[in-house]
Coordinates of C-alpha atoms in Angstrom, one line a residue:
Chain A
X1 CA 239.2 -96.7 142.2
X2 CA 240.9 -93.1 143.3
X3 CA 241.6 -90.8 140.6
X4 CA 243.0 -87.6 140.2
X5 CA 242.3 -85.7 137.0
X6 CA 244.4 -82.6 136.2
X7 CA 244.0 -79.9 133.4
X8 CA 245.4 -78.4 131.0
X9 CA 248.3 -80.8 130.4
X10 CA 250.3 -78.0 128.7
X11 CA 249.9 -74.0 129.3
X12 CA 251.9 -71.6 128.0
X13 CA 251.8 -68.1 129.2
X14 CA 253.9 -65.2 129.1
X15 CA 256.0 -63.9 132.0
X16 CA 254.3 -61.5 134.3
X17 CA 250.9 -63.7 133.8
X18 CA 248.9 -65.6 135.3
X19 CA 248.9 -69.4 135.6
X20 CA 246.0 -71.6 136.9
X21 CA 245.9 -75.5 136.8
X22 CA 242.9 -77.4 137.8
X23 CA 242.7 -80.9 139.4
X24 CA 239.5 -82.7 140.6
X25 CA 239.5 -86.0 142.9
X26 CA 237.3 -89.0 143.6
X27 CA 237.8 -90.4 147.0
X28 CA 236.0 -87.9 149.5
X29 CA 238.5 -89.2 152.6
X30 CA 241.1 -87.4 150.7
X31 CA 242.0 -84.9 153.1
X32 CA 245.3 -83.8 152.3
X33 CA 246.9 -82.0 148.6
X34 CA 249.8 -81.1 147.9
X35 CA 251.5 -79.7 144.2
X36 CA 254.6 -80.8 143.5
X37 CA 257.0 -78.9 140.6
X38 CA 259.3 -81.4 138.9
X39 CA 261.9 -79.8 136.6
X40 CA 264.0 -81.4 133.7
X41 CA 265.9 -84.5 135.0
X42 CA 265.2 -84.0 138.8
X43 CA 262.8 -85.8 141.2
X44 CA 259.1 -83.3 141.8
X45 CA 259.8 -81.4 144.8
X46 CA 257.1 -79.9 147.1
X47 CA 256.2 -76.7 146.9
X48 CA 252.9 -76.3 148.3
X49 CA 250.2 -77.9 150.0
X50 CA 246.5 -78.4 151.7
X51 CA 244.6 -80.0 154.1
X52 CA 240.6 -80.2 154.1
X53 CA 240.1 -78.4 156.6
X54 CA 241.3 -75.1 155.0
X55 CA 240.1 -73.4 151.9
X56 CA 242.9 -71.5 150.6
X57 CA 247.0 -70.9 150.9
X58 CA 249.0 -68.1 150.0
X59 CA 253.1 -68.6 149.7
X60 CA 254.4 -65.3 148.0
X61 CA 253.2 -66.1 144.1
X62 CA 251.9 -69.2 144.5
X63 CA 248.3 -69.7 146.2
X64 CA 246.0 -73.2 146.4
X65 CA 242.6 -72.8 146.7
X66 CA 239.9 -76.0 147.6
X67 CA 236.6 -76.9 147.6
X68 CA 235.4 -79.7 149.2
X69 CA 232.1 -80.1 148.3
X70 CA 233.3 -80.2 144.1
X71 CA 236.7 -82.2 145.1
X72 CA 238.8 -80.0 143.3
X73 CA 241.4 -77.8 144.0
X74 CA 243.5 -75.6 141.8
X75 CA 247.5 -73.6 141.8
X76 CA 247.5 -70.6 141.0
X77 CA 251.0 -69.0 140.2
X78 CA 251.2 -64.8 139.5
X79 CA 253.7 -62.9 138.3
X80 CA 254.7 -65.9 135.9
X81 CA 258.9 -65.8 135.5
X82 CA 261.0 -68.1 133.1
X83 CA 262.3 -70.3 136.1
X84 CA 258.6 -71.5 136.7
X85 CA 258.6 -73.6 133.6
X86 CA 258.6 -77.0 135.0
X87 CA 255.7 -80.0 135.1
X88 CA 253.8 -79.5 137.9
X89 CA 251.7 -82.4 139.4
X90 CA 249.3 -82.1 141.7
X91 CA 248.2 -85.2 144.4
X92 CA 245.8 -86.3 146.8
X93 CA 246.2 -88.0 149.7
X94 CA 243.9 -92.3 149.7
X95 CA 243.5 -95.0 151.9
X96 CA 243.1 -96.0 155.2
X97 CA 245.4 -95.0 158.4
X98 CA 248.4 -93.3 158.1
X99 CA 250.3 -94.6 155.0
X100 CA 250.6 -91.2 153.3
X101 CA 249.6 -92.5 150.1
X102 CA 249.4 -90.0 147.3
X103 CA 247.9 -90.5 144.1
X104 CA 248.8 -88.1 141.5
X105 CA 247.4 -86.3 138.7
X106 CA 249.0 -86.6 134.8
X107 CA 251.1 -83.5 135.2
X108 CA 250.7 -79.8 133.2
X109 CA 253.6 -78.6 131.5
X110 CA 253.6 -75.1 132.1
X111 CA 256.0 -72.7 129.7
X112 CA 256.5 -69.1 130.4
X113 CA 257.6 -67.3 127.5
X114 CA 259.9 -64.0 128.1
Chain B
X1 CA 267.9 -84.4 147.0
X2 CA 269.9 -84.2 150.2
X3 CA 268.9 -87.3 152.3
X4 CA 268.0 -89.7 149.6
X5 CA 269.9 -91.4 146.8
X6 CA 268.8 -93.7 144.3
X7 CA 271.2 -96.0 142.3
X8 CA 271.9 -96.7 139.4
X9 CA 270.8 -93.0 138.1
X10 CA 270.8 -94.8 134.9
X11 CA 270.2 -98.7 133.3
X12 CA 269.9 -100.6 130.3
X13 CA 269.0 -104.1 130.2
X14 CA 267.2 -107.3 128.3
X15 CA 264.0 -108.5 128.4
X16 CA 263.7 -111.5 130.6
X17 CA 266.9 -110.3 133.3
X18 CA 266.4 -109.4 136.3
X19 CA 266.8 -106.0 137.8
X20 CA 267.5 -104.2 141.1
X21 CA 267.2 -100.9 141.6
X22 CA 268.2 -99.6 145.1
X23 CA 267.2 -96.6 147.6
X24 CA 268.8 -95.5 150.2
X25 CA 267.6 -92.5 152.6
X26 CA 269.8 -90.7 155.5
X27 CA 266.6 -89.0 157.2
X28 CA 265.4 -92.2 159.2
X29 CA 261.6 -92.0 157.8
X30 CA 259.4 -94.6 158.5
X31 CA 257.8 -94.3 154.9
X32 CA 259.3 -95.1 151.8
X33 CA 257.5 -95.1 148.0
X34 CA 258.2 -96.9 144.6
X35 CA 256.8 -94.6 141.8
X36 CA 257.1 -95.0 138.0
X37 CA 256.5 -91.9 135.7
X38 CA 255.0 -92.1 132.2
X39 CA 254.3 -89.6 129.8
X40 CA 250.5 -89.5 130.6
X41 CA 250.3 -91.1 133.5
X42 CA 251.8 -88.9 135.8
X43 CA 253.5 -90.9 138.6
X44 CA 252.1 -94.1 139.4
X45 CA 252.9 -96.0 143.0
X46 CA 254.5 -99.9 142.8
X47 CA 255.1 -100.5 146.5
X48 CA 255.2 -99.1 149.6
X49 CA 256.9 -99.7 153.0
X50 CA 255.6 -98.2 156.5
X51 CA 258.3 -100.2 158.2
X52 CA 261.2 -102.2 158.2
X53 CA 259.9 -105.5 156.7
X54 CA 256.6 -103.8 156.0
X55 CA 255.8 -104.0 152.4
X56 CA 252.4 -103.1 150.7
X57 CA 251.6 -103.5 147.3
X58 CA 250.4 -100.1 145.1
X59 CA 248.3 -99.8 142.3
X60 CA 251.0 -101.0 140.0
X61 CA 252.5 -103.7 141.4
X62 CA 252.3 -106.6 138.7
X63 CA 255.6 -107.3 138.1
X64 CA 258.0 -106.0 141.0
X65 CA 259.0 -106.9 144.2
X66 CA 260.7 -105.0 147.4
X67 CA 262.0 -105.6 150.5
X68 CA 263.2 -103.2 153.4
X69 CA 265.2 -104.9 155.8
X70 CA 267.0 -101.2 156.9
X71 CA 265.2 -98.5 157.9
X72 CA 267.1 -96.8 155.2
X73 CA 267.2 -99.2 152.2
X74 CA 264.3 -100.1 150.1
X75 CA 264.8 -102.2 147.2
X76 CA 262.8 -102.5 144.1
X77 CA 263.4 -105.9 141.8
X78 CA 262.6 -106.7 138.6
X79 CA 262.2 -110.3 138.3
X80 CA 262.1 -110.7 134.7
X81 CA 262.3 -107.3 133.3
X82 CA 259.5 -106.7 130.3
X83 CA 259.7 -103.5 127.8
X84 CA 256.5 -102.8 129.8
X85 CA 258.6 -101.5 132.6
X86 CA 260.5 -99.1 130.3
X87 CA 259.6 -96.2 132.7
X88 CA 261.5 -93.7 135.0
X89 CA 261.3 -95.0 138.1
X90 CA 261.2 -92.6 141.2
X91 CA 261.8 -93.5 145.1
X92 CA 260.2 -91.1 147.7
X93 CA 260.6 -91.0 151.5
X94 CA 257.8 -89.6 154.1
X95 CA 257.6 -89.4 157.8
X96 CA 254.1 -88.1 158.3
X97 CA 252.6 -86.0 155.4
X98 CA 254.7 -84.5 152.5
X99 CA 257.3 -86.4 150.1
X100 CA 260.7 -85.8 149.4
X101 CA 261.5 -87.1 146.3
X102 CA 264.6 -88.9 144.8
X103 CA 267.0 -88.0 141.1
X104 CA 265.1 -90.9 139.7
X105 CA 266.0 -93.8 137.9
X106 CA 266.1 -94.2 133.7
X107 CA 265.2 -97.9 133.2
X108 CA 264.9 -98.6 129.2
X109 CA 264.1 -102.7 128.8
X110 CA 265.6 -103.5 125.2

């Protein structure tokens, strides 16, 4: 069936680095990806996304980047700061017609140390 | 999470009881979502709906029920609640592409 793999499951890094997490996907259809940041007792909330037909996007320190032809696509956050420790999950898009089914990777802790 | 409220934020019950735990959205989106969240499993989807009285079941379904009679109410039941189902349990809401998430709900099955 569809899977979603997603690594590292923890990162640490210190502020002002840095962070990269990695996720790879199964079902080729997939054609849309988006990363969602979920912090301590709240629901994830969206903060960026992708559809197949682009290669990369850039929101101020936060950039996705895919590649079709491996199925996997990456977050890259720069300039690490304290309020970006959070889980972050990453998801593709499955299935057939419009449902807007997402199934999502295991989640990477990140920590950003001061 | 302006727009959509899950209730209770919180529950405890037995094994065997059953359990109903409610969403309820203000943004009249078609699409609404049952998730669960487990440590190492990342979010897993229970049911969807794409419609008022249009139910299909997810990858984790075994278990639960829903129904959708409002546009802005989606239920999720427990028939007979199993320590199994120990899990956070997240609703999400969708009118195209792109999920806006619930608070979440803390189910713990004793």
């Amino acid at each position: 069936g569809e899977n979603v793999e997603q690594h590292p499951s923890t990162l640490s890094v210190q502020e002002g680095d840095s962070a990269v997490i990695k996720c790879t996907y199964s079902d080729s259809a997939s054609n849309y990806f988006p990363w969602y940041k979920q912090e301590l007792g709240k629901g994830p909330q969206l903060i960026i996304d992708i559809r197949s037909n682009v290669g990369e996007k850039k929101d101020q320190r936060i950039a996705v980047t895919l590649n079709k032809t491996a199925k996997h696509f990456s977050l890259h956050i720069t300039e690490t700061q304290p309020e970006d420790s959070a889980v972050y999950f990453c998801a593709a898009s499955y299935g057939s017609g419009n449902t807007g089914k997402l199934i999502f990777g295991q989640g990477t802790t990140l920590q950003v140390k001061p | 999470d302006a727009g959509i409220t899950q209730s209770p934020r919180h529950k405890v019950t037995e094994t065997g009881t059953p359990v109903t735990l409610r969403c309820h959205q203000t943004e009249n989106h078609r699409y609404m979502y049952w998730y669960r969240q487990d440590p190492g499993h990342g979010l897993r989807l229970i049911h969807y709906s794409y419609g008022v009285k249009d139910t299909d079941k997810g990858e984790v379904s075994d278990g639960y029920s829903v129904s959708r009679s409002k546009t802005e109410d989606f239920l999720l039941t427990l028939e007979s609640a199993t320590s199994s189902q120990t899990s956070v349990y997240f609703c999400a809401i969708s009118e195209s592409i792109g999920y806006t998430f619930g608070s979440g709900t803390r189910l713990t099955v004793v």
